[in-house]
Amino acid sequence: MRKSLVSLCLSALLLLTVSCGQAEPVSPAPEAPPEEVAAPIDPHTLKTEIPEEYRDLLIVTTEFEETDEHWISLLSVQEKASVEAMEKDYGSGAGGGFLFGIAAMDQVGFEQFLQYDYSGCDVFARDETWYYVKIYPTDVQFYRSGGVIDSQTEDWKQWETLNTLGDWVCQDFVDRNGLTPYSQREVRNQPFTWESEHTYAKYYNYYNFDGSKSEFYTLVLSQPARQGEGGLWCVERFYDECGNLCLYFPESDVPAAEYYADLQVECDEGQHPELLTPLGAAKDFVANSVWFSDEATDANVEQTDGADSDYSETNQRMSRVIASLLVCPEEVTDQEVLDCIGAFRNDTWGVMGRNFYGSDWWTPLQAALENAAVGTGQADRDRSMMKFCLTSYGRYADFIGSLLQAQRAAEPETFQAVLEEFYPEQQSVLLAATE
């Protein structure tokens, strides 16, 4: 793969259909015609077209040194003026001017592409064997001598025009070669990878470090090769503390369906007994996958009934509010702050402390809380602050208690009415906080 054209991150999935008796993936693999097996297409034989009126402004590359059998580079297009200006200022091979490219991936390449989320890449078509991806820059590649960008110049207007070529060329590539339009987003929106029974496990990723269970990943497990008794389990995807999705595929030179079919045979022969239970497979994933490589125990990996959406949604919302308070506090409304603290959980404190480690995230939140404590709709303000107080501890609890005092002084009757909505033991805690 030409690393200069793409950078790596997290995205989605697609798996091959497996043989009879095995669970089929939700997203079907490319299908051959029903009566005969189609010969694999050689992507190098496919045609691309660059509009003639722009060719003199471009450097078009169609021959590449291939280093990855699962990824084939087909086209790279650069603005000639940017390339020449960079070479003048920095010497030959300086780069610059990249507009877009096209590459092809086989099933293995596509699965790894989806697992690691190559930013600056979008799949736009497929055929029976290959997936075709448009590659585009994630930063501005325009360059003129001296490095100054003036958006009012004719050069910049030319650059903007050339940036529209990529979509046109990709659509023409689909039409010209009879390909099927496709997007990896179709796969990412699916609820599961494999059609089978699903179960869940929590992985407390900081437990072995400091004993904390405030932050955890949710592992989703399924049976990819055979359903029911004797079928191996695997982690097919996982969610972080904010609900961000990562799809998992084994590191292999064969498609995931084939990999799991072979692994099932080994399990049938008595190997890998840990994979025959969901908890055993979850522990194996935590201990041996490229994502974690952590010691897995009954303390930091445990089965659970399902994904805790309240946990991830609260963490995500609170993270957005705190990030905004750190950058542009004037744009955060009282209602946004109150909605978040009203949903706060005991474990949210630990997640926020880790997510914003090294920043003074509590100071701007304090200021926002002071602004939101008293005002119109006092009952809702009191209710949110009381819920927030019940999750707090230490210096946080002391500060929130002072805000409860202000609320009680502002509207005593309203405060008392809201207080009575809570359980007696909770009322005792809240009253103590106002003393």
CSV table of C-alpha atoms in Angstrom, one decimal:
chain,number,residue,atom,x,y,z
A,1,MET,CA,0.0,0.0,0.0
A,2,ARG,CA,1.2,3.5,-0.8
A,3,LYS,CA,1.4,5.0,2.7
A,4,SER,CA,1.9,8.4,1.3
A,5,LEU,CA,-1.7,8.4,0.0
A,6,VAL,CA,-3.5,7.2,3.2
A,7,SER,CA,-3.3,7.5,6.9
A,8,LEU,CA,-4.6,4.9,9.4
A,9,CYS,CA,-7.4,5.2,12.0
A,10,LEU,CA,-10.9,3.0,13.0
A,11,SER,CA,-14.1,2.2,10.6
A,12,ALA,CA,-16.4,-0.7,9.5
A,13,LEU,CA,-16.6,-4.4,8.2
A,14,LEU,CA,-17.5,-6.9,5.6
A,15,LEU,CA,-17.1,-10.7,5.6
A,16,LEU,CA,-17.3,-13.5,3.1
A,17,THR,CA,-20.2,-15.9,3.1
A,18,VAL,CA,-19.2,-19.1,4.7
A,19,SER,CA,-20.0,-22.7,3.8
A,20,CYS,CA,-23.2,-24.6,4.6
A,21,GLY,CA,-23.8,-25.2,8.4
A,22,GLN,CA,-22.0,-22.0,9.4
A,23,ALA,CA,-23.5,-18.6,10.3
A,24,GLU,CA,-23.6,-16.2,7.4
A,25,PRO,CA,-22.3,-12.7,7.8
A,26,VAL,CA,-24.9,-10.0,7.8
A,27,SER,CA,-23.1,-8.3,4.8
A,28,PRO,CA,-22.8,-10.7,1.9
A,29,ALA,CA,-19.5,-11.2,0.1
A,30,PRO,CA,-19.3,-10.6,-3.7
A,31,GLU,CA,-21.3,-13.1,-5.6
A,32,ALA,CA,-20.4,-15.0,-8.7
A,33,PRO,CA,-23.0,-15.6,-11.5
A,34,PRO,CA,-25.2,-18.6,-10.5
A,35,GLU,CA,-24.3,-20.9,-13.4
A,36,GLU,CA,-20.6,-20.4,-13.6
A,37,VAL,CA,-17.7,-18.9,-11.6
A,38,ALA,CA,-16.5,-15.6,-13.0
A,39,ALA,CA,-12.8,-15.2,-13.7
A,40,PRO,CA,-11.4,-12.6,-11.3
A,41,ILE,CA,-11.1,-9.2,-12.8
A,42,ASP,CA,-7.6,-7.7,-13.1
A,43,PRO,CA,-8.0,-4.2,-11.8
A,44,HIS,CA,-5.1,-3.0,-14.0
A,45,THR,CA,-7.3,-3.7,-17.1
A,46,LEU,CA,-10.0,-1.2,-16.0
A,47,LYS,CA,-10.2,2.1,-17.7
A,48,THR,CA,-10.0,5.6,-16.2
A,49,GLU,CA,-10.6,8.9,-18.0
A,50,ILE,CA,-9.3,12.4,-17.2
A,51,PRO,CA,-11.1,15.2,-18.9
A,52,GLU,CA,-8.9,16.5,-21.7
A,53,GLU,CA,-9.2,20.2,-20.8
A,54,TYR,CA,-7.5,19.5,-17.5
A,55,ARG,CA,-4.7,17.1,-18.5
A,56,ASP,CA,-2.0,19.8,-19.0
A,57,LEU,CA,-2.6,21.0,-15.4
A,58,LEU,CA,-2.1,17.5,-13.9
A,59,ILE,CA,0.5,14.8,-13.2
A,60,VAL,CA,-1.3,11.5,-13.6
A,61,THR,CA,0.4,8.3,-12.4
A,62,THR,CA,-1.0,4.9,-13.3
A,63,GLU,CA,2.1,2.6,-12.7
A,64,PHE,CA,3.2,1.8,-9.1
A,65,GLU,CA,5.6,-0.5,-7.3
A,66,GLU,CA,3.2,-2.9,-5.6
A,67,THR,CA,4.1,-3.9,-2.0
A,68,ASP,CA,0.8,-5.4,-0.8
A,69,GLU,CA,-1.0,-8.2,-2.6
A,70,HIS,CA,-4.3,-7.1,-1.0
A,71,TRP,CA,-4.1,-3.5,-2.1
A,72,ILE,CA,-3.5,-2.4,-5.7
A,73,SER,CA,-2.9,1.3,-6.5
A,74,LEU,CA,-4.5,2.2,-9.9
A,75,LEU,CA,-4.3,6.0,-10.2
A,76,SER,CA,-2.8,9.1,-8.5
A,77,VAL,CA,-3.6,12.6,-9.7
A,78,GLN,CA,-1.6,15.7,-8.6
A,79,GLU,CA,-1.8,19.4,-9.6
A,80,LYS,CA,1.3,20.0,-11.6
A,81,ALA,CA,1.9,23.6,-10.5
A,82,SER,CA,2.0,22.6,-6.8
A,83,VAL,CA,4.4,19.8,-7.5
A,84,GLU,CA,6.7,22.0,-9.5
A,85,ALA,CA,6.6,24.8,-6.8
A,86,MET,CA,7.5,22.4,-4.1
A,87,GLU,CA,10.3,20.9,-6.1
A,88,LYS,CA,11.7,24.4,-6.8
A,89,ASP,CA,11.6,25.2,-3.0
A,90,TYR,CA,12.6,21.9,-1.5
A,91,GLY,CA,14.0,19.7,-4.3
A,92,SER,CA,13.0,16.7,-6.2
A,93,GLY,CA,10.5,14.3,-4.5
A,94,ALA,CA,9.1,17.0,-2.2
A,95,GLY,CA,5.5,15.9,-3.1
A,96,GLY,CA,2.6,18.2,-2.8
A,97,GLY,CA,-0.4,18.9,-5.0
A,98,PHE,CA,-2.2,15.5,-4.4
A,99,LEU,CA,-5.8,15.7,-5.5
A,100,PHE,CA,-7.1,12.1,-5.4
A,101,GLY,CA,-6.3,8.5,-6.3
A,102,ILE,CA,-8.0,5.2,-6.9
A,103,ALA,CA,-7.0,1.8,-5.5
A,104,ALA,CA,-8.5,-1.7,-5.4
A,105,MET,CA,-8.7,-4.0,-2.4
A,106,ASP,CA,-9.5,-7.7,-2.2
A,107,GLN,CA,-11.6,-9.2,0.6
A,108,VAL,CA,-8.6,-9.4,3.1
A,109,GLY,CA,-7.5,-5.9,2.3
A,110,PHE,CA,-11.1,-4.6,2.7
A,111,GLU,CA,-11.5,-6.2,6.1
A,112,GLN,CA,-8.3,-4.7,7.3
A,113,PHE,CA,-9.2,-1.4,5.8
A,114,LEU,CA,-12.5,-1.4,7.7
A,115,GLN,CA,-10.9,-2.5,10.9
A,116,TYR,CA,-8.2,0.2,11.0
A,117,ASP,CA,-10.2,3.0,9.3
A,118,TYR,CA,-7.9,4.4,6.7
A,119,SER,CA,-8.8,8.1,6.9
A,120,GLY,CA,-8.7,9.8,3.6
A,121,CYS,CA,-10.3,6.8,1.9
A,122,ASP,CA,-13.9,6.0,0.8
A,123,VAL,CA,-15.0,2.8,-1.0
A,124,PHE,CA,-17.2,3.8,-3.9
A,125,ALA,CA,-17.6,0.6,-6.0
A,126,ARG,CA,-17.2,-3.2,-6.1
A,127,ASP,CA,-17.2,-6.1,-8.4
A,128,GLU,CA,-17.1,-9.9,-7.8
A,129,THR,CA,-13.6,-9.7,-6.4
A,130,TRP,CA,-12.5,-6.2,-5.6
A,131,TYR,CA,-13.5,-3.1,-3.7
A,132,TYR,CA,-12.6,0.2,-5.2
A,133,VAL,CA,-11.6,3.1,-3.0
A,134,LYS,CA,-11.1,6.8,-3.7
A,135,ILE,CA,-8.1,8.2,-1.8
A,136,TYR,CA,-8.0,11.9,-1.0
A,137,PRO,CA,-5.8,14.2,1.1
A,138,THR,CA,-6.7,15.0,4.7
A,139,ASP,CA,-4.9,18.3,4.6
A,140,VAL,CA,-4.5,21.1,2.0
A,141,GLN,CA,-2.0,20.0,-0.7
A,142,PHE,CA,-2.0,23.3,-2.6
A,143,TYR,CA,1.4,24.9,-2.8
A,144,ARG,CA,3.0,27.9,-4.4
A,145,SER,CA,6.5,29.2,-3.9
A,146,GLY,CA,6.9,30.7,-0.4
A,147,GLY,CA,4.0,28.7,1.0
A,148,VAL,CA,1.4,31.5,1.0
A,149,ILE,CA,-2.2,30.6,0.2
A,150,ASP,CA,-4.3,33.5,-1.2
A,151,SER,CA,-7.9,32.3,-1.8
A,152,GLN,CA,-8.5,35.3,-4.1
A,153,THR,CA,-6.0,34.3,-6.8
A,154,GLU,CA,-6.7,32.5,-10.1
A,155,ASP,CA,-4.3,29.8,-9.0
A,156,TRP,CA,-6.5,29.0,-5.9
A,157,LYS,CA,-9.7,29.1,-8.1
A,158,GLN,CA,-8.0,26.6,-10.4
A,159,TRP,CA,-7.1,24.4,-7.4
A,160,GLU,CA,-10.8,24.4,-6.3
A,161,THR,CA,-11.9,23.4,-9.8
A,162,LEU,CA,-9.4,20.6,-9.9
A,163,ASN,CA,-10.6,19.3,-6.5
A,164,THR,CA,-14.0,18.6,-8.1
A,165,LEU,CA,-12.4,16.1,-10.5
A,166,GLY,CA,-12.2,13.2,-8.1
A,167,ASP,CA,-15.9,12.6,-7.8
A,168,TRP,CA,-16.4,12.9,-11.6
A,169,VAL,CA,-13.5,10.5,-12.4
A,170,CYS,CA,-14.8,7.9,-9.8
A,171,GLN,CA,-18.3,8.0,-11.2
A,172,ASP,CA,-17.0,7.7,-14.7
A,173,PHE,CA,-14.8,4.8,-13.5
A,174,VAL,CA,-18.0,3.0,-12.3
A,175,ASP,CA,-19.9,3.6,-15.4
A,176,ARG,CA,-17.1,2.9,-17.8
A,177,ASN,CA,-16.2,-0.4,-16.2
A,178,GLY,CA,-19.7,-1.7,-15.3
A,179,LEU,CA,-19.0,-1.7,-11.5
A,180,THR,CA,-21.6,-1.7,-8.7
A,181,PRO,CA,-21.7,1.5,-6.6
A,182,TYR,CA,-20.9,0.7,-3.0
A,183,SER,CA,-19.9,2.4,0.3
A,184,GLN,CA,-18.4,1.0,3.4
A,185,ARG,CA,-20.9,3.0,5.4
A,186,GLU,CA,-23.6,0.4,4.3
A,187,VAL,CA,-21.7,-2.1,6.5
A,188,ARG,CA,-20.9,0.2,9.4
A,189,ASN,CA,-24.6,0.8,10.0
A,190,GLN,CA,-25.4,-2.8,10.5
A,191,PRO,CA,-26.0,-4.0,14.0
A,192,PHE,CA,-23.8,-7.1,13.9
A,193,THR,CA,-21.1,-8.9,11.8
A,194,TRP,CA,-22.4,-12.4,12.0
A,195,GLU,CA,-26.0,-13.8,12.0
A,196,SER,CA,-25.8,-15.8,15.2
A,197,GLU,CA,-26.6,-15.6,18.9
A,198,HIS,CA,-24.8,-12.6,20.4
A,199,THR,CA,-23.6,-11.9,23.9
A,200,TYR,CA,-21.6,-9.2,25.6
A,201,ALA,CA,-18.7,-8.7,28.0
A,202,LYS,CA,-17.2,-5.8,29.8
A,203,TYR,CA,-13.5,-5.2,29.8
A,204,TYR,CA,-12.3,-2.8,32.5
A,205,ASN,CA,-9.2,-1.5,30.7
A,206,TYR,CA,-7.7,0.4,33.7
A,207,TYR,CA,-8.4,-2.3,36.4
A,208,ASN,CA,-4.9,-3.9,36.2
A,209,PHE,CA,-3.4,-0.4,36.4
A,210,ASP,CA,-5.2,1.1,39.4
A,211,GLY,CA,-8.2,-1.1,40.2
A,212,SER,CA,-10.7,1.3,38.6
A,213,LYS,CA,-13.9,0.1,37.1
A,214,SER,CA,-15.2,3.5,36.1
A,215,GLU,CA,-14.1,3.0,32.5
A,216,PHE,CA,-14.8,-0.1,30.4
A,217,TYR,CA,-15.1,-1.4,26.8
A,218,THR,CA,-18.1,-3.4,25.7
A,219,LEU,CA,-17.1,-6.5,23.7
A,220,VAL,CA,-19.7,-8.0,21.4
A,221,LEU,CA,-19.3,-11.8,20.8
A,222,SER,CA,-20.8,-14.1,18.2
A,223,GLN,CA,-20.4,-17.6,16.7
A,224,PRO,CA,-18.9,-17.0,13.2
A,225,ALA,CA,-18.4,-20.6,12.1
A,226,ARG,CA,-21.0,-22.8,13.8
A,227,GLN,CA,-24.0,-21.9,15.9
A,228,GLY,CA,-24.9,-23.7,19.1
A,229,GLU,CA,-23.0,-26.1,21.2
A,230,GLY,CA,-19.4,-26.7,20.1
A,231,GLY,CA,-19.3,-23.5,18.0
A,232,LEU,CA,-16.4,-21.2,18.7
A,233,TRP,CA,-17.0,-17.7,20.0
A,234,CYS,CA,-15.2,-14.6,18.8
A,235,VAL,CA,-15.2,-10.8,19.5
A,236,GLU,CA,-16.7,-9.3,16.4
A,237,ARG,CA,-16.7,-5.7,17.5
A,238,PHE,CA,-16.3,-3.5,20.6
A,239,TYR,CA,-17.4,-0.1,21.9
A,240,ASP,CA,-15.3,2.3,24.0
A,241,GLU,CA,-16.5,4.3,26.9
A,242,CYS,CA,-18.2,6.9,24.6
A,243,GLY,CA,-19.8,4.3,22.4
A,244,ASN,CA,-17.4,4.6,19.5
A,245,LEU,CA,-17.4,1.5,17.4
A,246,CYS,CA,-14.5,-0.6,16.4
A,247,LEU,CA,-15.0,-3.7,14.2
A,248,TYR,CA,-12.6,-6.6,14.6
A,249,PHE,CA,-11.1,-9.0,12.1
A,250,PRO,CA,-8.3,-11.5,12.8
A,251,GLU,CA,-4.9,-10.6,11.4
A,252,SER,CA,-4.7,-13.1,8.6
A,253,ASP,CA,-3.9,-13.5,4.9
A,254,VAL,CA,-7.2,-15.2,4.3
A,255,PRO,CA,-10.7,-13.7,4.7
A,256,ALA,CA,-12.2,-13.8,8.2
A,257,ALA,CA,-14.9,-16.4,7.2
A,258,GLU,CA,-12.2,-18.8,6.0
A,259,TYR,CA,-10.0,-18.1,9.1
A,260,TYR,CA,-12.8,-18.9,11.5
A,261,ALA,CA,-13.8,-22.0,9.5
A,262,ASP,CA,-10.3,-23.3,9.9
A,263,LEU,CA,-10.2,-22.4,13.6
A,264,GLN,CA,-13.5,-24.2,14.1
A,265,VAL,CA,-11.9,-27.4,12.8
A,266,GLU,CA,-9.0,-27.0,15.3
A,267,CYS,CA,-11.6,-26.5,18.1
A,268,ASP,CA,-13.4,-29.7,17.0
A,269,GLU,CA,-10.0,-31.5,17.4
A,270,GLY,CA,-9.8,-30.3,21.0
A,271,GLN,CA,-7.6,-27.2,20.5
A,272,HIS,CA,-8.5,-23.7,21.9
A,273,PRO,CA,-11.1,-24.9,24.5
A,274,GLU,CA,-11.2,-21.3,25.8
A,275,LEU,CA,-13.0,-20.2,22.6
A,276,LEU,CA,-15.9,-22.5,23.3
A,277,THR,CA,-17.4,-20.1,25.8
A,278,PRO,CA,-18.2,-16.4,25.4
A,279,LEU,CA,-16.2,-15.4,28.5
A,280,GLY,CA,-13.3,-17.5,27.5
A,281,ALA,CA,-13.2,-15.9,24.0
A,282,ALA,CA,-13.5,-12.4,25.6
A,283,LYS,CA,-10.5,-13.1,27.9
A,284,ASP,CA,-8.5,-14.5,24.9
A,285,PHE,CA,-9.3,-11.3,23.0
A,286,VAL,CA,-8.2,-9.0,25.8
A,287,ALA,CA,-5.0,-11.0,26.3
A,288,ASN,CA,-4.0,-11.7,22.7
A,289,SER,CA,-5.5,-9.2,20.3
A,290,VAL,CA,-3.4,-6.4,18.9
A,291,TRP,CA,-5.8,-3.9,20.6
A,292,PHE,CA,-5.2,-4.6,24.2
A,293,SER,CA,-2.6,-7.4,25.1
A,294,ASP,CA,-3.6,-7.1,28.8
A,295,GLU,CA,-3.7,-9.8,31.5
A,296,ALA,CA,-7.3,-11.1,31.5
A,297,THR,CA,-8.9,-12.2,34.8
A,298,ASP,CA,-12.4,-12.6,36.3
A,299,ALA,CA,-11.9,-9.1,37.8
A,300,ASN,CA,-11.3,-7.1,34.6
A,301,VAL,CA,-13.4,-9.2,32.1
A,302,GLU,CA,-16.9,-10.2,32.9
A,303,GLN,CA,-20.1,-11.1,31.0
A,304,THR,CA,-22.9,-8.6,30.9
A,305,ASP,CA,-26.5,-8.6,29.6
A,306,GLY,CA,-25.9,-6.1,26.8
A,307,ALA,CA,-24.4,-2.7,25.9
A,308,ASP,CA,-24.9,0.0,28.5
A,309,SER,CA,-26.1,2.7,26.2
A,310,ASP,CA,-26.8,5.1,29.1
A,311,TYR,CA,-23.2,4.8,30.2
A,312,SER,CA,-21.7,5.6,26.7
A,313,GLU,CA,-24.3,8.4,25.9
A,314,THR,CA,-23.6,10.1,29.2
A,315,ASN,CA,-19.9,10.0,28.7
A,316,GLN,CA,-20.2,11.2,25.2
A,317,ARG,CA,-22.5,14.1,26.0
A,318,MET,CA,-20.5,15.2,29.0
A,319,SER,CA,-17.2,15.0,27.0
A,320,ARG,CA,-18.7,17.3,24.4
A,321,VAL,CA,-19.9,19.8,27.0
A,322,ILE,CA,-16.5,19.9,28.8
A,323,ALA,CA,-14.6,20.2,25.5
A,324,SER,CA,-16.8,23.2,24.6
A,325,LEU,CA,-16.3,24.8,28.0
A,326,LEU,CA,-12.6,24.5,27.6
A,327,VAL,CA,-12.6,26.2,24.2
A,328,CYS,CA,-15.7,28.4,23.9
A,329,PRO,CA,-17.6,28.5,27.3
A,330,GLU,CA,-19.9,31.3,26.1
A,331,GLU,CA,-21.5,29.0,23.6
A,332,VAL,CA,-22.6,26.4,26.2
A,333,THR,CA,-26.1,27.1,27.6
A,334,ASP,CA,-27.4,26.5,31.1
A,335,GLN,CA,-29.7,23.8,29.8
A,336,GLU,CA,-26.9,21.8,28.2
A,337,VAL,CA,-25.0,21.8,31.4
A,338,LEU,CA,-28.1,20.9,33.5
A,339,ASP,CA,-29.0,18.1,31.1
A,340,CYS,CA,-25.6,16.5,31.4
A,341,ILE,CA,-25.2,16.8,35.2
A,342,GLY,CA,-28.7,15.4,35.7
A,343,ALA,CA,-27.6,12.3,33.8
A,344,PHE,CA,-24.2,12.0,35.6
A,345,ARG,CA,-23.3,8.6,37.1
A,346,ASN,CA,-20.8,7.6,39.7
A,347,ASP,CA,-18.5,6.2,37.1
A,348,THR,CA,-18.7,9.4,34.9
A,349,TRP,CA,-16.2,11.1,37.2
A,350,GLY,CA,-13.5,8.6,36.5
A,351,VAL,CA,-14.1,8.7,32.7
A,352,MET,CA,-14.0,12.5,32.6
A,353,GLY,CA,-10.8,12.5,34.7
A,354,ARG,CA,-9.1,10.2,32.2
A,355,ASN,CA,-10.5,11.7,29.0
A,356,PHE,CA,-9.4,15.2,30.1
A,357,TYR,CA,-6.3,14.2,32.0
A,358,GLY,CA,-3.7,17.0,32.0
A,359,SER,CA,-6.3,19.7,31.5
A,360,ASP,CA,-8.1,21.9,34.1
A,361,TRP,CA,-11.5,20.6,33.1
A,362,TRP,CA,-13.1,21.1,36.5
A,363,THR,CA,-12.6,24.9,36.7
A,364,PRO,CA,-14.7,25.8,33.6
A,365,LEU,CA,-17.3,23.3,34.6
A,366,GLN,CA,-17.5,24.9,38.1
A,367,ALA,CA,-18.1,28.3,36.5
A,368,ALA,CA,-20.8,26.9,34.3
A,369,LEU,CA,-22.5,25.2,37.3
A,370,GLU,CA,-22.5,28.5,39.2
A,371,ASN,CA,-24.2,30.2,36.3
A,372,ALA,CA,-26.8,27.4,35.9
A,373,ALA,CA,-27.7,26.9,39.6
A,374,VAL,CA,-30.3,29.6,40.0
A,375,GLY,CA,-32.7,31.0,37.4
A,376,THR,CA,-36.0,30.5,35.6
A,377,GLY,CA,-37.4,27.0,35.9
A,378,GLN,CA,-35.8,26.6,39.3
A,379,ALA,CA,-37.3,23.2,40.0
A,380,ASP,CA,-35.5,21.7,37.0
A,381,ARG,CA,-32.2,23.3,38.1
A,382,ASP,CA,-32.6,22.0,41.6
A,383,ARG,CA,-33.5,18.5,40.4
A,384,SER,CA,-30.4,18.3,38.1
A,385,MET,CA,-28.1,19.6,40.8
A,386,MET,CA,-29.4,17.2,43.4
A,387,LYS,CA,-28.9,14.2,41.1
A,388,PHE,CA,-25.4,15.5,40.4
A,389,CYS,CA,-24.7,15.9,44.1
A,390,LEU,CA,-25.6,12.2,44.8
A,391,THR,CA,-22.8,11.0,42.5
A,392,SER,CA,-20.1,13.3,43.9
A,393,TYR,CA,-17.4,13.0,46.5
A,394,GLY,CA,-14.6,15.0,48.2
A,395,ARG,CA,-14.0,18.5,47.0
A,396,TYR,CA,-16.5,18.0,44.2
A,397,ALA,CA,-19.3,17.3,46.7
A,398,ASP,CA,-18.3,20.3,48.8
A,399,PHE,CA,-18.6,22.6,45.9
A,400,ILE,CA,-21.9,21.2,44.7
A,401,GLY,CA,-23.2,21.4,48.3
A,402,SER,CA,-22.6,25.1,48.2
A,403,LEU,CA,-24.6,25.4,45.0
A,404,LEU,CA,-27.5,23.5,46.7
A,405,GLN,CA,-27.3,26.0,49.5
A,406,ALA,CA,-27.7,28.8,47.0
A,407,GLN,CA,-30.7,27.1,45.4
A,408,ARG,CA,-32.4,26.5,48.7
A,409,ALA,CA,-32.0,30.1,49.6
A,410,ALA,CA,-33.3,31.3,46.3
A,411,GLU,CA,-36.6,29.4,46.3
A,412,PRO,CA,-37.0,27.4,49.6
A,413,GLU,CA,-40.5,26.0,48.8
A,414,THR,CA,-39.4,24.8,45.3
A,415,PHE,CA,-36.3,23.3,46.8
A,416,GLN,CA,-38.3,21.3,49.4
A,417,ALA,CA,-40.8,20.1,46.8
A,418,VAL,CA,-38.0,18.7,44.6
A,419,LEU,CA,-36.2,17.3,47.6
A,420,GLU,CA,-39.3,15.2,48.4
A,421,GLU,CA,-39.0,13.4,45.0
A,422,PHE,CA,-36.0,11.5,46.3
A,423,TYR,CA,-35.8,8.5,48.6
A,424,PRO,CA,-35.5,9.2,52.3
A,425,GLU,CA,-31.8,8.1,52.5
A,426,GLN,CA,-31.0,10.4,49.5
A,427,GLN,CA,-32.8,13.3,51.1
A,428,SER,CA,-30.6,12.9,54.1
A,429,VAL,CA,-27.5,13.1,52.0
A,430,LEU,CA,-28.8,16.2,50.2
A,431,LEU,CA,-29.8,17.9,53.4
A,432,ALA,CA,-26.4,17.2,54.8
A,433,ALA,CA,-24.8,18.8,51.8
A,434,THR,CA,-26.7,22.1,52.4
A,435,GLU,CA,-25.5,22.5,56.0
